Amino acid sequence: MGSLSHVISPKLILPHLNSRRSYGLSKSNSRTLISTRAAKKVRVFAEIKNQSSSSKKEINFSDPDWKTKFQKEFEERFNIPHITDIFEDDVSIPSTFCLKMRTPITEAFAAGYPSDEEWHGYINNNDRVLLKTIYYSSPRSAGAECIDPNCTWVEQWVHRAGPREKIYFKPEEVKAAIVTCGGLCPGLNDVIRHIVITLEIYGVKKIVGIPFGYRGFSDKELTEMPLSRKVVQNIHLSGGSLLGVSRGGPSISDIVDSLEERGINMLFVLGGNGTHAGANGIHNECRKRRLKVVVVGVPKTIDNDILLMDKTFGFDTAVEEAQRAINSAYIEAHSAYHGIGVVKLMGRSSGFIAMHASLASGQIDICLIPEVPFNLHGPHGVLTHLKYLIETKGSAVICVAEGAGQNFVQKTNATDASGNAVLGDIGVHIQQEIKKYFKGIDVHADVKYIDPTYMIRACRANASDGILCTVLGQNAVHGAFAGYSGITVGICNTHYVYLPIPEVISYPRLVDRNSRMWHRCLTSTGQPDFL
Ligand SMILES: Nc1ncnc2c1ncn2[C@@H]1O[C@H](COP(=O)(O)OP(=O)(O)O)[C@@H](O)[C@H]1O
Ligand SMILES: O=P(O)(O)OC[C@H]1O[C@](O)(COP(=O)(O)O)[C@@H](O)[C@@H]1O
Ligand SMILES: [Mg+2]
């Protein structure tokens, strides 16, 4: 389980709202941190932008009510949109999903589930999960995330995920669609499978898959795929996505036109930050057009860079698989005379995979991630340390995240179809620099480079990811039936929650270079600071 403690956390910051590196998606959702300098003043202000308005609000910590006001603001920000916000008169019906049965309860309990039973297993709409669980007694405590200079305890509650007693869709009137966008990630099929199975348990008959991401909404040659338990029964046994994935695609308006044409009123969107920005746009457009459509996301990022969540599905599997590549690099390096292995792992903005895989394998001598700058050349550079390792150990293995050291590789300004910057290949660059360096000092070096990216992404999910996918998929369906839209499902402090999409995608979650987890990684590799 990923811990929140190694997520970047300057001393005084609105919890989790670190505006270090924006995805550049939605400026209105950026948050501003409180500077340490300002924190020393008696009167400290924090800027908070309300996601629904761009007006800034200030916290005046000398105001005795600041905490209550902060919590109120927080509650508003983390409020999850509901169809009754638009359709005020929409009435709910008793849920057709019942924890005591494995079939829809329409026939057995025509009038709904008997409410005189003490136990029913439903989630109350007012149930909440605590987002932050540590009380930091000082801003100097390791990993402290403080709101005010005294690091006052402020409870921050988010909505608990799960089945509700009342639902806002009659299953026979639902046409549900699932779409998977962005790059591949282990577990996509597991999530699809469980969305379909849960929809059927609610009694939904019309379930379709949109082929090849958002593109499937506009490309007339691509037809929607009917889905049922029978179709999805064994799809989790292989990696990839049954539906296919893509980057780029139609505009939000075209997607919503297509939803209208197809009569889709429940959309499940599996993807990363880009996909979620799209999902939020679709949700807003549906509201604007007054369509009774719910849009629910399930975060898919192998890089594990979505805010607020313990981890995202596929990450565990990726770390496990990455170790195979590391182990191969280690064996090659160890068996060669002056062998040096270089393994490049995924991580555009965040080095979680590289850090965790290095730590787990125990075979890495140098781990390089985007969050931590380094020099290649010079007395404190990576190459000088490599020379030392060759002299003392005879071999060495480097693990580098794809987004690390981008200052060393040529910038192209190129973007992929989704608008993501195309990164320079730091793995190849390091390999070439190592060869040049050792040739220059006339020392033999046998360099082997491994890039296992697509081998890792194509894997099927391991057991723990498989279970995570199951729970996320189920909860996505519960959220949709409960009438929530513009939300995503995540795991926070081991509990499943619904979060408003803008709160999780305003910038990528990063490794905190001051965290104990990064320190553990450094103590495992034994590497110095390369600066
Ligand atoms: N800001 C955005 N608004 C709307 N749609 C977006 C946005 N960014 C990306 N998308 C769409 O989301 C899909 C997936 O985005 P991409 O960045 O490739 O993957 P990921 O969702 O994994 O980040 C693409 O079809 C892309 O066009
Ligand atoms: O070659 P592709 O398909 O564009 O994917 C490469 C990218 O896919 C990823 O593995 C995951 O990216 P997404 O989260 O955007 O799907 C990145 O780490 C990597 O940069
Ligand atoms: Mg992305």
Coordinates of C-alpha atoms and ligand atoms in Angstrom, one line a residue:
M1 CA 0.0 0.0 0.0
G2 CA 1.5 3.3 -1.0
S3 CA 1.7 5.7 2.0
L4 CA 0.8 9.3 1.9
S5 CA 3.9 10.1 3.9
H6 CA 6.2 10.1 0.8
V7 CA 4.0 12.4 -1.2
I8 CA 5.5 15.8 -1.5
S9 CA 4.7 17.9 1.5
P10 CA 6.3 21.3 2.2
K11 CA 6.0 22.4 5.8
L12 CA 3.2 24.8 5.3
I13 CA 0.9 24.0 2.5
L14 CA -2.8 23.6 2.0
P15 CA -2.9 19.8 2.4
H16 CA -2.2 18.0 -0.9
L17 CA -2.6 21.2 -2.8
N18 CA 0.9 21.7 -4.0
S19 CA 1.0 23.7 -7.2
R20 CA 4.5 22.7 -8.2
R21 CA 3.9 21.3 -11.6
S22 CA 0.6 21.9 -13.3
Y23 CA -0.9 19.5 -15.9
G24 CA -2.0 22.8 -17.5
L25 CA -5.5 21.5 -17.6
S26 CA -7.6 23.7 -15.5
K27 CA -6.2 26.9 -14.2
S28 CA -9.3 27.5 -12.1
N29 CA -8.4 24.5 -10.0
S30 CA -4.9 25.4 -9.1
R31 CA -4.2 26.1 -5.4
T32 CA -1.6 28.2 -3.9
L33 CA 0.6 27.2 -1.1
I34 CA 1.5 29.2 2.0
S35 CA 5.1 30.3 2.0
T36 CA 7.2 29.5 5.0
R37 CA 8.3 33.1 5.2
A38 CA 4.7 34.3 5.4
A39 CA 3.9 31.7 7.9
K40 CA 6.3 33.4 10.4
K41 CA 4.2 36.5 10.4
V42 CA 1.5 36.8 13.0
R43 CA -1.2 37.1 10.4
V44 CA -0.9 34.5 7.7
F45 CA -2.9 34.2 4.7
A46 CA -3.5 31.3 2.5
E47 CA -5.0 31.7 -0.9
I48 CA -7.7 29.3 -1.8
K49 CA -9.4 29.4 -5.2
N50 CA -12.9 27.9 -5.2
Q51 CA -13.1 25.5 -8.0
S52 CA -16.4 26.8 -9.2
S53 CA -15.3 30.4 -9.2
S54 CA -12.0 32.0 -9.8
S55 CA -12.3 34.4 -6.9
K56 CA -9.6 34.0 -4.3
K57 CA -10.4 33.6 -0.7
E58 CA -8.0 34.3 2.1
I59 CA -7.6 32.6 5.4
N60 CA -6.8 35.0 8.2
F61 CA -5.4 32.8 10.9
S62 CA -5.9 35.5 13.5
D63 CA -9.6 35.1 13.0
P64 CA -10.8 32.7 15.8
D65 CA -13.2 31.1 13.3
W66 CA -10.7 30.4 10.6
K67 CA -10.8 26.7 11.2
T68 CA -14.6 26.4 10.8
K69 CA -14.4 28.6 7.7
F70 CA -11.7 26.5 6.2
Q71 CA -13.6 23.3 6.9
K72 CA -16.8 24.8 5.3
E73 CA -14.8 25.8 2.3
F74 CA -13.2 22.3 2.1
E75 CA -16.6 20.7 2.3
E76 CA -17.9 22.8 -0.5
R77 CA -14.9 22.0 -2.7
F78 CA -15.2 18.3 -2.0
N79 CA -18.9 18.2 -2.5
I80 CA -19.8 15.7 -5.2
P81 CA -22.1 16.9 -7.9
H82 CA -25.5 15.1 -8.0
I83 CA -28.1 15.0 -10.7
T84 CA -30.6 16.6 -8.3
D85 CA -28.5 19.8 -8.5
I86 CA -29.9 20.2 -12.0
F87 CA -33.1 18.1 -11.8
E88 CA -34.4 19.2 -8.5
D89 CA -37.6 17.2 -8.7
D90 CA -35.9 13.9 -9.7
V91 CA -37.2 11.2 -7.4
S92 CA -35.2 8.3 -6.1
I93 CA -36.4 4.6 -6.0
P94 CA -35.3 1.9 -3.7
S95 CA -32.1 0.3 -4.8
T96 CA -32.2 -2.9 -6.9
F97 CA -28.8 -3.8 -5.5
C98 CA -28.9 -5.8 -2.3
L99 CA -26.1 -7.2 -0.3
K100 CA -28.2 -10.2 0.7
M101 CA -28.8 -11.2 -2.9
R102 CA -26.8 -11.7 -6.0
T103 CA -29.5 -10.7 -8.4
P104 CA -31.5 -7.5 -8.9
I105 CA -34.2 -7.3 -6.2
T106 CA -36.9 -5.9 -8.5
E107 CA -39.1 -9.0 -8.3
A108 CA -38.5 -10.2 -4.8
F109 CA -39.0 -6.8 -3.2
A110 CA -41.1 -4.8 -5.6
A111 CA -41.6 -2.2 -3.0
G112 CA -37.9 -2.0 -2.2
Y113 CA -35.6 -3.7 0.3
P114 CA -37.4 -4.2 3.7
S115 CA -36.3 -1.3 5.8
D116 CA -37.2 -2.9 9.1
E117 CA -34.1 -5.1 8.8
E118 CA -31.4 -3.8 11.1
W119 CA -28.6 -4.6 8.7
H120 CA -28.8 -3.6 5.1
G121 CA -25.2 -2.8 4.1
Y122 CA -25.9 0.4 2.4
I123 CA -23.8 3.5 2.6
N124 CA -25.5 6.6 4.1
N125 CA -25.0 9.7 2.0
N126 CA -23.6 11.4 5.0
D127 CA -20.9 8.8 5.6
R128 CA -17.5 10.4 5.3
V129 CA -13.8 9.3 5.2
L130 CA -11.0 11.2 6.9
L131 CA -8.6 12.4 4.2
K132 CA -5.7 13.1 6.5
T133 CA -5.2 10.8 9.4
I134 CA -2.0 12.1 11.1
Y135 CA -2.0 14.7 13.8
Y136 CA 1.3 16.5 13.4
S137 CA 2.2 18.1 16.7
S138 CA 4.8 20.3 15.0
P139 CA 5.3 21.7 11.5
R140 CA 8.8 20.1 11.9
S141 CA 7.4 16.6 12.2
A142 CA 8.4 14.3 9.3
G143 CA 6.0 14.8 6.4
A144 CA 4.0 17.4 8.2
E145 CA 1.2 18.9 6.1
C146 CA 0.0 22.0 8.0
I147 CA -2.6 24.5 7.2
D148 CA -1.6 27.1 9.7
P149 CA 1.7 27.9 11.4
N150 CA 0.7 25.9 14.5
C151 CA -0.2 22.9 12.5
T152 CA -3.6 22.8 14.0
W153 CA -5.6 19.6 13.6
V154 CA -8.3 20.2 11.0
E155 CA -10.5 17.4 10.0
Q156 CA -11.0 17.1 6.3
W157 CA -13.8 14.7 5.3
V158 CA -14.5 13.3 1.9
H159 CA -17.5 11.3 0.7
R160 CA -17.5 7.5 1.3
A161 CA -18.1 5.3 -1.8
G162 CA -20.5 2.5 -2.0
P163 CA -24.1 1.4 -2.6
R164 CA -26.9 3.7 -1.6
E165 CA -30.4 2.6 -0.4
K166 CA -32.0 4.9 -2.9
I167 CA -31.0 5.1 -6.6
Y168 CA -31.8 7.7 -9.3
F169 CA -32.0 5.4 -12.4
K170 CA -34.4 2.7 -13.2
P171 CA -32.2 -0.1 -14.4
E172 CA -34.4 -0.8 -17.4
E173 CA -34.0 2.8 -18.5
V174 CA -30.2 2.8 -18.3
K175 CA -27.9 2.5 -21.3
A176 CA -24.4 2.4 -19.8
A177 CA -21.2 2.8 -21.7
I178 CA -17.6 2.2 -20.8
V179 CA -14.6 3.9 -22.4
T180 CA -10.8 3.4 -21.8
C181 CA -8.5 6.2 -22.8
G182 CA -4.8 7.1 -22.8
G183 CA -2.0 4.5 -22.5
L184 CA -2.4 0.9 -21.4
C185 CA -2.3 0.0 -17.7
P186 CA -2.6 -3.4 -16.0
G187 CA -6.1 -3.8 -14.6
L188 CA -8.1 -2.1 -17.3
N189 CA -9.9 -5.3 -18.1
D190 CA -10.5 -6.1 -14.4
V191 CA -12.3 -2.7 -14.0
I192 CA -14.3 -3.2 -17.2
R193 CA -15.3 -6.7 -16.0
H194 CA -16.5 -5.5 -12.6
I195 CA -18.4 -2.5 -14.0
V196 CA -20.3 -4.8 -16.3
I197 CA -21.0 -7.4 -13.6
T198 CA -22.2 -4.8 -11.1
L199 CA -24.4 -3.1 -13.7
E200 CA -26.0 -6.5 -14.4
I201 CA -26.6 -7.1 -10.7
Y202 CA -28.5 -3.8 -10.6
G203 CA -30.5 -5.1 -13.5
V204 CA -29.1 -3.1 -16.4
K205 CA -29.5 -4.8 -19.8
K206 CA -28.0 -2.3 -22.1
I207 CA -24.2 -2.1 -21.6
V208 CA -21.8 -1.1 -24.3
G209 CA -18.1 -0.5 -24.8
I210 CA -16.9 2.5 -26.8
P211 CA -13.9 1.3 -28.9
F212 CA -10.5 2.9 -28.8
G213 CA -11.1 5.7 -26.3
Y214 CA -12.8 8.9 -27.0
R215 CA -12.1 8.4 -30.7
G216 CA -14.8 5.7 -30.6
F217 CA -17.4 8.4 -30.1
S218 CA -16.7 10.1 -33.4
D219 CA -15.2 7.5 -35.8
K220 CA -18.1 6.2 -37.7
E221 CA -16.2 3.0 -38.6
L222 CA -16.0 2.0 -35.0
T223 CA -19.1 0.4 -33.7
E224 CA -20.0 0.1 -30.0
M225 CA -19.4 -3.3 -28.4
P226 CA -22.3 -5.0 -26.5
L227 CA -21.1 -6.1 -23.1
S228 CA -22.4 -8.7 -20.7
R229 CA -21.1 -11.0 -18.0
K230 CA -20.6 -13.6 -20.7
V231 CA -18.4 -11.2 -22.8
V232 CA -16.3 -10.0 -19.9
Q233 CA -16.1 -13.2 -17.9
N234 CA -12.4 -14.0 -18.6
I235 CA -11.1 -10.7 -19.9
H236 CA -9.1 -10.1 -16.7
L237 CA -6.9 -13.0 -17.6
S238 CA -5.1 -10.9 -20.2
G239 CA -3.6 -7.5 -20.2
G240 CA -4.5 -4.5 -22.3
S241 CA -8.1 -3.3 -22.8
L242 CA -10.8 -5.3 -24.3
L243 CA -12.1 -2.0 -25.7
G244 CA -8.8 -0.6 -27.0
V245 CA -7.3 2.7 -26.1
S246 CA -6.3 5.9 -27.9
R247 CA -4.9 9.4 -27.4
G248 CA -6.5 12.5 -28.9
G249 CA -10.0 12.4 -30.3
P250 CA -13.2 14.4 -30.7
S251 CA -14.2 17.6 -28.9
I252 CA -16.3 17.5 -25.7
S253 CA -19.3 18.8 -27.7
D254 CA -19.0 16.0 -30.3
I255 CA -18.7 13.4 -27.5
V256 CA -21.9 14.7 -25.9
D257 CA -23.7 14.8 -29.3
S258 CA -22.7 11.2 -29.6
L259 CA -24.0 10.3 -26.1
E260 CA -27.3 11.9 -27.0
E261 CA -27.5 10.0 -30.3
R262 CA -26.7 6.7 -28.7
G263 CA -29.1 7.3 -25.7
I264 CA -26.3 6.8 -23.2
N265 CA -27.1 8.0 -19.7
M266 CA -24.4 6.4 -17.7
L267 CA -20.8 6.8 -18.8
F268 CA -17.8 5.1 -17.1
V269 CA -14.5 6.7 -18.1
L270 CA -11.2 4.8 -17.3
G271 CA -8.2 6.9 -17.8
G272 CA -5.6 9.3 -16.4
N273 CA -5.5 13.1 -15.9
G274 CA -6.3 13.8 -19.5
T275 CA -9.2 11.4 -19.7
H276 CA -10.5 12.8 -16.4
A277 CA -10.3 16.4 -17.8
G278 CA -12.4 15.1 -20.7
A279 CA -14.8 13.3 -18.3
N280 CA -15.3 16.5 -16.3
G281 CA -15.9 18.4 -19.5
I282 CA -18.5 15.9 -20.6
H283 CA -20.2 16.1 -17.2
N284 CA -20.3 19.9 -17.5
E285 CA -21.6 19.9 -21.0
C286 CA -24.3 17.4 -20.1
R287 CA -25.4 19.7 -17.3
K288 CA -25.4 22.7 -19.7
R289 CA -27.7 20.7 -22.0
R290 CA -29.8 19.5 -19.1
L291 CA -29.2 15.9 -19.9
K292 CA -29.8 13.3 -17.3
V293 CA -26.5 11.7 -17.8
V294 CA -24.0 10.7 -15.1
V295 CA -20.2 10.5 -15.8
V296 CA -18.0 8.6 -13.4
G297 CA -14.3 8.1 -13.7
V298 CA -11.9 5.4 -12.5
P299 CA -8.4 6.8 -12.3
K300 CA -5.9 4.8 -14.5
T301 CA -2.3 5.9 -14.1
I302 CA 0.5 3.4 -14.1
D303 CA 2.7 6.3 -12.9
N304 CA 0.6 6.5 -9.7
D305 CA 0.5 10.3 -10.1
I306 CA -3.1 11.1 -9.2
L307 CA -3.6 13.3 -6.2
L308 CA -5.0 12.2 -2.8
M309 CA -5.1 8.5 -3.5
D310 CA -3.1 5.8 -1.6
K311 CA -2.4 4.3 -5.0
T312 CA -3.9 3.8 -8.4
F313 CA -4.5 0.4 -10.0
G314 CA -1.7 -1.1 -12.1
F315 CA 1.0 0.5 -10.0
D316 CA 1.7 -2.5 -7.9
T317 CA 1.9 -4.7 -11.0
A318 CA 4.2 -2.3 -12.7
V319 CA 6.6 -2.2 -9.7
E320 CA 6.6 -6.0 -9.6
E321 CA 7.2 -6.3 -13.4
A322 CA 9.9 -3.6 -13.3
Q323 CA 11.9 -5.7 -10.9
R324 CA 12.2 -8.4 -13.6
A325 CA 13.8 -5.9 -15.9
I326 CA 16.1 -4.7 -13.0
N327 CA 17.0 -8.2 -12.2
S328 CA 18.0 -8.9 -15.8
A329 CA 20.0 -5.7 -15.9
Y330 CA 21.7 -6.7 -12.7
I331 CA 22.6 -10.2 -14.0
E332 CA 23.9 -8.9 -17.2
A333 CA 26.0 -6.2 -15.4
H334 CA 27.2 -8.6 -12.8
S335 CA 28.2 -11.3 -15.3
A336 CA 30.1 -8.8 -17.6
Y337 CA 33.5 -7.4 -17.1
H338 CA 32.8 -3.8 -15.9
G339 CA 29.2 -4.3 -16.6
I340 CA 26.8 -1.4 -16.3
G341 CA 23.0 -1.8 -16.7
V342 CA 20.6 1.0 -17.4
V343 CA 16.9 0.5 -16.9
K344 CA 14.4 3.2 -17.9
L345 CA 11.0 3.0 -16.2
M346 CA 7.8 4.9 -16.7
G347 CA 7.1 8.1 -14.9
R348 CA 6.6 11.3 -16.9
S349 CA 6.4 13.6 -14.0
S350 CA 6.7 11.4 -11.0
G351 CA 9.3 8.8 -10.0
F352 CA 7.1 6.5 -8.0
I353 CA 7.7 3.4 -10.2
A354 CA 11.5 4.0 -10.3
M355 CA 11.7 4.7 -6.6
H356 CA 9.5 1.7 -5.5
A357 CA 11.1 -0.7 -8.0
S358 CA 14.6 0.3 -6.9
L359 CA 13.7 -0.1 -3.3
A360 CA 12.0 -3.4 -3.8
S361 CA 14.7 -5.0 -5.9
G362 CA 17.6 -3.9 -3.8
Q363 CA 19.8 -4.3 -6.9
I364 CA 20.0 -0.6 -8.0
D365 CA 23.1 1.5 -7.3
I366 CA 21.7 4.7 -8.7
C367 CA 18.0 5.8 -8.9
L368 CA 17.2 9.0 -10.9
I369 CA 13.7 10.5 -10.8
P370 CA 12.2 13.7 -12.2
E371 CA 11.7 15.3 -8.8
V372 CA 15.4 15.3 -7.9
P373 CA 17.9 17.2 -10.1
F374 CA 21.3 15.7 -10.7
N375 CA 24.5 16.3 -12.7
L376 CA 25.9 13.7 -15.0
H377 CA 29.3 15.2 -15.4
G378 CA 31.7 16.8 -12.8
P379 CA 33.2 15.6 -9.6
H380 CA 29.8 15.0 -8.0
G381 CA 28.1 13.7 -11.1
V382 CA 26.6 10.3 -11.9
L383 CA 29.5 9.3 -14.1
T384 CA 32.2 9.9 -11.5
H385 CA 30.2 7.8 -9.1
L386 CA 29.8 5.1 -11.7
K387 CA 33.6 5.0 -12.1
Y388 CA 33.9 4.6 -8.4
L389 CA 31.4 1.7 -8.4
I390 CA 33.2 0.0 -11.3
E391 CA 36.5 0.3 -9.3
T392 CA 35.0 -0.9 -6.1
K393 CA 32.2 -3.3 -7.0
G394 CA 33.1 -4.2 -10.6
S395 CA 29.5 -3.5 -11.9
A396 CA 26.6 -1.1 -11.4
V397 CA 22.9 -0.8 -12.2
I398 CA 21.1 2.5 -12.8
C399 CA 17.3 2.9 -12.7
V400 CA 16.1 6.1 -14.4
A401 CA 12.5 7.4 -14.7
E402 CA 11.5 8.6 -18.2
G403 CA 10.9 12.2 -17.0
A404 CA 14.2 12.5 -15.1
G405 CA 17.1 14.7 -16.4
Q406 CA 15.0 16.3 -19.2
N407 CA 17.5 19.2 -19.0
F408 CA 20.1 17.0 -20.6
V409 CA 18.0 15.9 -23.6
Q410 CA 17.0 17.9 -26.6
K411 CA 13.6 19.6 -26.3
T412 CA 11.4 19.3 -29.3
N413 CA 8.2 21.0 -28.2
A414 CA 6.5 18.0 -29.8
T415 CA 3.3 16.8 -28.3
D416 CA 1.3 13.6 -28.7
A417 CA -2.3 13.5 -30.0
S418 CA -3.5 14.2 -26.4
G419 CA -1.3 17.3 -26.0
N420 CA 1.2 15.6 -23.7
A421 CA 4.8 16.7 -24.2
V422 CA 6.9 14.1 -26.0
L423 CA 9.9 13.6 -23.7
G424 CA 13.5 13.2 -24.8
D425 CA 14.9 9.7 -24.2
I426 CA 16.9 10.0 -21.0
G427 CA 17.7 6.3 -21.0
V428 CA 19.4 6.4 -24.4
H429 CA 21.2 9.6 -23.5
I430 CA 22.6 8.2 -20.2
Q431 CA 23.7 5.0 -22.0
Q432 CA 25.6 7.1 -24.6
E433 CA 27.1 9.4 -22.1
I434 CA 28.4 6.4 -20.0
K435 CA 30.0 4.9 -23.1
K436 CA 31.6 8.2 -24.1
Y437 CA 32.8 8.8 -20.5
F438 CA 34.5 5.5 -20.0
K439 CA 36.0 5.6 -23.5
G440 CA 37.4 9.0 -22.6
I441 CA 39.1 7.8 -19.4
D442 CA 40.2 4.6 -21.2
V443 CA 38.4 2.3 -18.8
H444 CA 36.5 -0.7 -20.2
A445 CA 32.7 -0.6 -19.7
D446 CA 30.1 -3.0 -21.0
V447 CA 26.9 -1.0 -21.1
K448 CA 23.5 -2.7 -21.5
Y449 CA 20.2 -0.7 -21.8
I450 CA 16.7 -2.0 -21.1
D451 CA 13.5 -0.2 -21.7
P452 CA 10.7 -2.5 -20.5
T453 CA 7.9 0.1 -20.7
Y454 CA 5.5 -1.7 -23.1
M455 CA 6.3 -5.1 -21.6
I456 CA 5.2 -3.7 -18.2
R457 CA 2.1 -1.8 -19.4
A458 CA 0.8 -4.9 -21.3
C459 CA 0.9 -7.2 -18.3
R460 CA -2.3 -8.5 -16.6
A461 CA -2.9 -7.1 -13.1
N462 CA -1.5 -9.0 -10.2
A463 CA -3.7 -10.2 -7.4
S464 CA -3.7 -7.0 -5.3
D465 CA -4.3 -4.8 -8.3
G466 CA -7.0 -7.2 -9.4
I467 CA -8.9 -6.7 -6.1
L468 CA -8.4 -2.9 -6.2
C469 CA -9.9 -2.9 -9.7
T470 CA -12.8 -4.9 -8.6
V471 CA -13.7 -2.6 -5.7
L472 CA -13.1 0.6 -7.8
G473 CA -15.3 -0.8 -10.7
Q474 CA -18.1 -1.7 -8.3
N475 CA -18.0 1.6 -6.6
A476 CA -18.1 3.5 -9.9
V477 CA -21.4 1.8 -10.6
H478 CA -22.8 2.5 -7.1
G479 CA -21.8 6.2 -7.6
A480 CA -23.6 6.4 -10.9
F481 CA -26.8 4.7 -9.6
A482 CA -26.7 7.0 -6.6
G483 CA -26.9 9.9 -9.0
Y484 CA -23.4 11.3 -8.7
S485 CA -21.6 12.7 -11.7
G486 CA -18.3 14.4 -12.5
I487 CA -16.7 12.2 -9.8
T488 CA -14.0 9.7 -9.6
V489 CA -13.4 6.7 -7.3
G490 CA -10.3 6.3 -5.2
I491 CA -8.8 4.7 -2.2
C492 CA -7.8 7.1 0.7
N493 CA -6.4 5.7 3.8
T494 CA -7.6 2.2 2.8
H495 CA -11.2 3.4 2.4
Y496 CA -13.0 3.9 -0.9
V497 CA -14.2 7.4 -1.6
Y498 CA -15.8 9.6 -4.3
L499 CA -14.0 12.8 -5.2
P500 CA -14.9 15.6 -7.5
I501 CA -12.7 15.2 -10.6
P502 CA -11.1 18.7 -10.6
E503 CA -9.6 18.0 -7.1
V504 CA -7.6 15.1 -8.3
I505 CA -6.2 16.3 -11.6
S506 CA -5.0 19.9 -11.2
Y507 CA -1.3 18.7 -11.1
P508 CA 0.5 15.4 -10.8
R509 CA 1.3 13.8 -7.5
L510 CA 5.0 13.9 -7.0
V511 CA 7.6 12.0 -4.9
D512 CA 8.7 14.2 -2.0
R513 CA 12.4 14.4 -2.1
N514 CA 12.4 15.1 1.6
S515 CA 10.3 12.1 2.4
R516 CA 11.5 9.1 4.4
M517 CA 10.6 6.9 1.4
W518 CA 13.0 8.7 -0.9
H519 CA 15.6 8.6 1.9
R520 CA 15.0 4.8 2.2
C521 CA 15.6 4.5 -1.5
L522 CA 18.9 6.4 -1.2
T523 CA 20.0 4.4 1.7
S524 CA 19.3 1.2 -0.2
T525 CA 21.2 2.4 -3.3
G526 CA 24.0 4.1 -1.4
Q527 CA 24.1 6.9 -3.9
P528 CA 25.3 10.4 -3.1
D529 CA 23.6 13.6 -4.1
F530 CA 24.7 14.2 -7.6
L531 CA 25.0 18.0 -7.2
Ligands
LIG1 N1 -7.6 18.9 -21.1 C1 -8.4 18.0 -21.7 N2 -9.7 18.1 -21.9 C2 -10.4 17.2 -22.5 N3 -9.9 16.0 -23.0 C3 -8.6 15.8 -22.8 C4 -7.8 16.7 -22.1 N4 -6.5 16.2 -22.1 C5 -6.6 15.0 -22.7 N5 -7.8 14.7 -23.1 C6 -8.3 13.5 -23.8 O1 -8.2 12.4 -22.9 C7 -7.8 11.3 -23.6 C8 -6.6 10.6 -22.8 O2 -5.6 11.6 -22.5 P1 -4.1 11.2 -22.4 O3 -3.4 12.4 -21.9 O4 -3.6 10.6 -23.6 O5 -4.1 10.0 -21.3 P2 -4.4 10.0 -19.8 O6 -5.8 10.1 -19.6 O7 -3.8 8.7 -19.3 O8 -3.7 11.2 -19.2 C9 -7.4 11.7 -25.0 O9 -8.5 11.2 -25.8 C10 -7.4 13.2 -24.9 O10 -7.8 13.8 -26.1
LIG2 O1 3.8 5.5 -26.1 P1 2.6 6.0 -25.5 O2 1.4 5.1 -25.7 O3 2.3 7.4 -25.9 O4 2.8 6.0 -24.0 C1 3.9 6.5 -23.3 C2 3.4 7.0 -21.9 O5 2.5 6.1 -21.3 C3 2.7 6.1 -19.9 O6 3.2 4.8 -19.6 C4 1.3 6.3 -19.3 O7 0.8 7.4 -19.8 P2 -0.8 7.8 -19.5 O8 -1.0 7.8 -18.0 O9 -1.0 9.1 -20.1 O10 -1.6 6.7 -20.2 C5 3.7 7.2 -19.6 O11 4.4 6.9 -18.5 C6 4.5 7.2 -20.9 O12 5.1 8.4 -21.1
MG3 MG -1.8 11.7 -18.5

